Amino acid sequence: EAGVTQFPSHSVIEKGQTVTLRCDPISGHDNLYWYRRVMGKEIKFLLHFVKESKQDESGMPNNRFLAERTGGTYSTLKVQPAELEDSGVYFCASSQDYGHRTTGYTFGSGTRLTVV
Amino acid sequence: AQKITQTQPGMFVQEKEAVTLDCTYDTSDPSYGLFWYKQPSSGEMIFLIYQGSYDQQNATEGRYSLNFQKARKSANLVISASQLGDSAMYFCAMREGGALTGGGNKLTFGTGTQLKVEL
């Protein structure tokens, strides 16, 4: 089966611009998660979708970040307007249930966002 | 307070030797899961091994084993017979709450350990 796909793999934008990241989870996975790793720090949770509903968005840093998952399939994460501190690697993960023990959460390869 | 602590920012090991990557965790939830992920230079996050808080035995997956010491709240990853391809960043992560009861289901990660396997 295809894994979790994220694009773009890299994005360089200027401060104040808008960027939209996309994640295609594994087909049939109801749970979709966004995480972010800022340089040198731990990977931090942003939000969790169950199908098209936001289950937990406690990790979203501020209202410049907007995540959607229309139709419960792919998800987008929009940053508008981007700030320098938004630079980092944004990971998407999906799971069929609440993190099955034999497969864990399947992660994508991430989008490296650089705001200049 | 850090929920997941990885105290080794970098580790070196010789090929064919075993290496232990440390991970301690902090939670008051009696039900939790512990995960290890590998991130090679290509960027993808690869699931390695899982340990549930109620599991009686330490988890093993091929050359990976998890030294789970519940009373000490540690979940160290042991890689046996290291290979050059094991060179990567390794992350320890925790999910609080049971697999079926939710508890948010988000993972809390440590800062990672960069492992370098040498000839």
Short mmCIF file of C-alpha atoms in Angstrom, two decimals, chain B residues 14-115:
data_model
loop_
_atom_site.label_atom_id
_atom_site.label_comp_id
_atom_site.label_asym_id
_atom_site.label_seq_id
_atom_site.Cartn_x
_atom_site.Cartn_y
_atom_site.Cartn_z
CA GLN B 14 31.27 0.39 15.84
CA GLU B 15 29.76 -1.86 13.23
CA LYS B 16 28.55 -5.19 14.64
CA GLU B 17 28.50 -3.85 18.19
CA ALA B 18 25.35 -3.35 20.26
CA VAL B 19 24.21 0.12 21.29
CA THR B 20 21.66 1.40 23.80
CA LEU B 21 19.78 4.62 23.25
CA ASP B 22 18.31 6.07 26.42
CA CYS B 23 14.77 7.29 26.92
CA THR B 24 13.00 8.25 30.12
CA TYR B 25 9.41 9.36 30.32
CA ASP B 26 7.07 11.04 32.72
CA THR B 27 3.35 10.39 32.97
CA SER B 28 0.72 9.90 35.64
CA ASP B 29 -1.52 7.96 33.28
CA PRO B 30 -1.45 4.23 34.08
CA SER B 31 -2.10 3.38 30.45
CA TYR B 32 0.38 4.54 27.86
CA GLY B 33 2.38 3.39 24.88
CA LEU B 34 6.01 3.97 24.04
CA PHE B 35 7.35 4.13 20.49
CA TRP B 36 10.72 4.37 18.83
CA TYR B 37 11.15 5.90 15.39
CA LYS B 38 14.16 6.08 13.11
CA GLN B 39 14.75 9.06 10.85
CA PRO B 40 17.49 8.54 8.27
CA SER B 41 18.98 11.43 6.34
CA SER B 42 16.28 11.03 3.70
CA GLY B 43 13.79 12.40 6.20
CA GLU B 44 11.09 9.79 6.55
CA MET B 45 10.07 8.60 10.00
CA ILE B 46 10.24 4.81 10.27
CA PHE B 47 8.40 3.00 13.06
CA LEU B 48 10.68 0.55 14.86
CA ILE B 49 9.10 -0.82 17.99
CA TYR B 50 6.23 -0.38 20.45
CA GLN B 51 5.84 -1.13 24.16
CA GLY B 52 2.54 -0.92 25.99
CA SER B 53 2.49 -0.01 29.66
CA TYR B 54 0.72 -3.24 30.59
CA ASP B 55 2.91 -5.48 28.49
CA GLN B 56 4.56 -8.09 30.65
CA GLN B 57 7.49 -8.70 28.37
CA ASN B 58 9.95 -6.37 26.72
CA ALA B 59 9.19 -5.77 23.06
CA THR B 60 11.51 -7.15 20.40
CA GLU B 61 11.55 -6.65 16.63
CA GLY B 62 14.46 -8.28 14.87
CA ARG B 63 17.65 -6.50 15.95
CA TYR B 64 15.66 -3.99 18.01
CA SER B 65 14.63 -4.58 21.57
CA LEU B 66 13.17 -2.29 24.15
CA ASN B 67 14.51 -2.42 27.69
CA PHE B 68 11.37 -1.40 29.53
CA GLN B 69 11.84 -0.58 33.21
CA LYS B 70 8.48 0.66 34.37
CA ALA B 71 9.45 1.59 37.90
CA ARG B 72 12.29 3.72 36.59
CA LYS B 73 10.13 5.06 33.77
CA SER B 74 12.70 4.19 31.19
CA ALA B 75 12.31 2.65 27.74
CA ASN B 76 15.75 2.28 26.26
CA LEU B 77 16.20 1.04 22.70
CA VAL B 78 18.83 -1.62 22.17
CA ILE B 79 20.15 -2.21 18.67
CA SER B 80 22.16 -5.37 18.35
CA ALA B 81 24.80 -6.04 15.69
CA SER B 82 24.85 -2.46 14.42
CA GLN B 83 25.00 -1.88 10.69
CA LEU B 84 26.10 1.14 8.71
CA GLY B 85 22.49 1.61 7.65
CA ASP B 86 21.51 2.15 11.27
CA SER B 87 23.11 5.59 11.18
CA ALA B 88 20.18 7.94 11.69
CA MET B 89 18.30 10.08 14.19
CA TYR B 90 16.27 8.05 16.68
CA PHE B 91 13.22 9.42 18.44
CA CYS B 92 11.46 8.07 21.50
CA ALA B 93 7.78 8.96 21.78
CA MET B 94 4.87 8.34 24.14
CA ARG B 95 1.13 8.16 23.69
CA GLU B 96 -0.77 8.71 26.93
CA GLY B 97 -4.00 6.81 27.32
CA GLY B 98 -4.83 3.37 26.04
CA ALA B 99 -4.93 2.44 22.40
CA LEU B 100 -8.67 2.05 22.43
CA THR B 101 -9.69 4.70 24.91
CA GLY B 102 -8.06 7.61 23.23
CA GLY B 103 -6.37 9.95 25.64
CA GLY B 104 -5.79 12.28 22.75
CA ASN B 105 -3.71 9.80 20.82
CA LYS B 106 -1.10 12.38 20.06
CA LEU B 107 2.52 11.44 20.44
CA THR B 108 4.95 13.34 22.63
CA PHE B 109 8.51 13.13 21.33
CA GLY B 110 11.95 13.49 22.78
CA THR B 111 14.63 15.60 21.14
CA GLY B 112 16.24 12.59 19.50
CA THR B 113 19.61 10.86 19.47
CA GLN B 114 21.84 11.01 16.39
CA LEU B 115 23.48 7.61 15.99
#
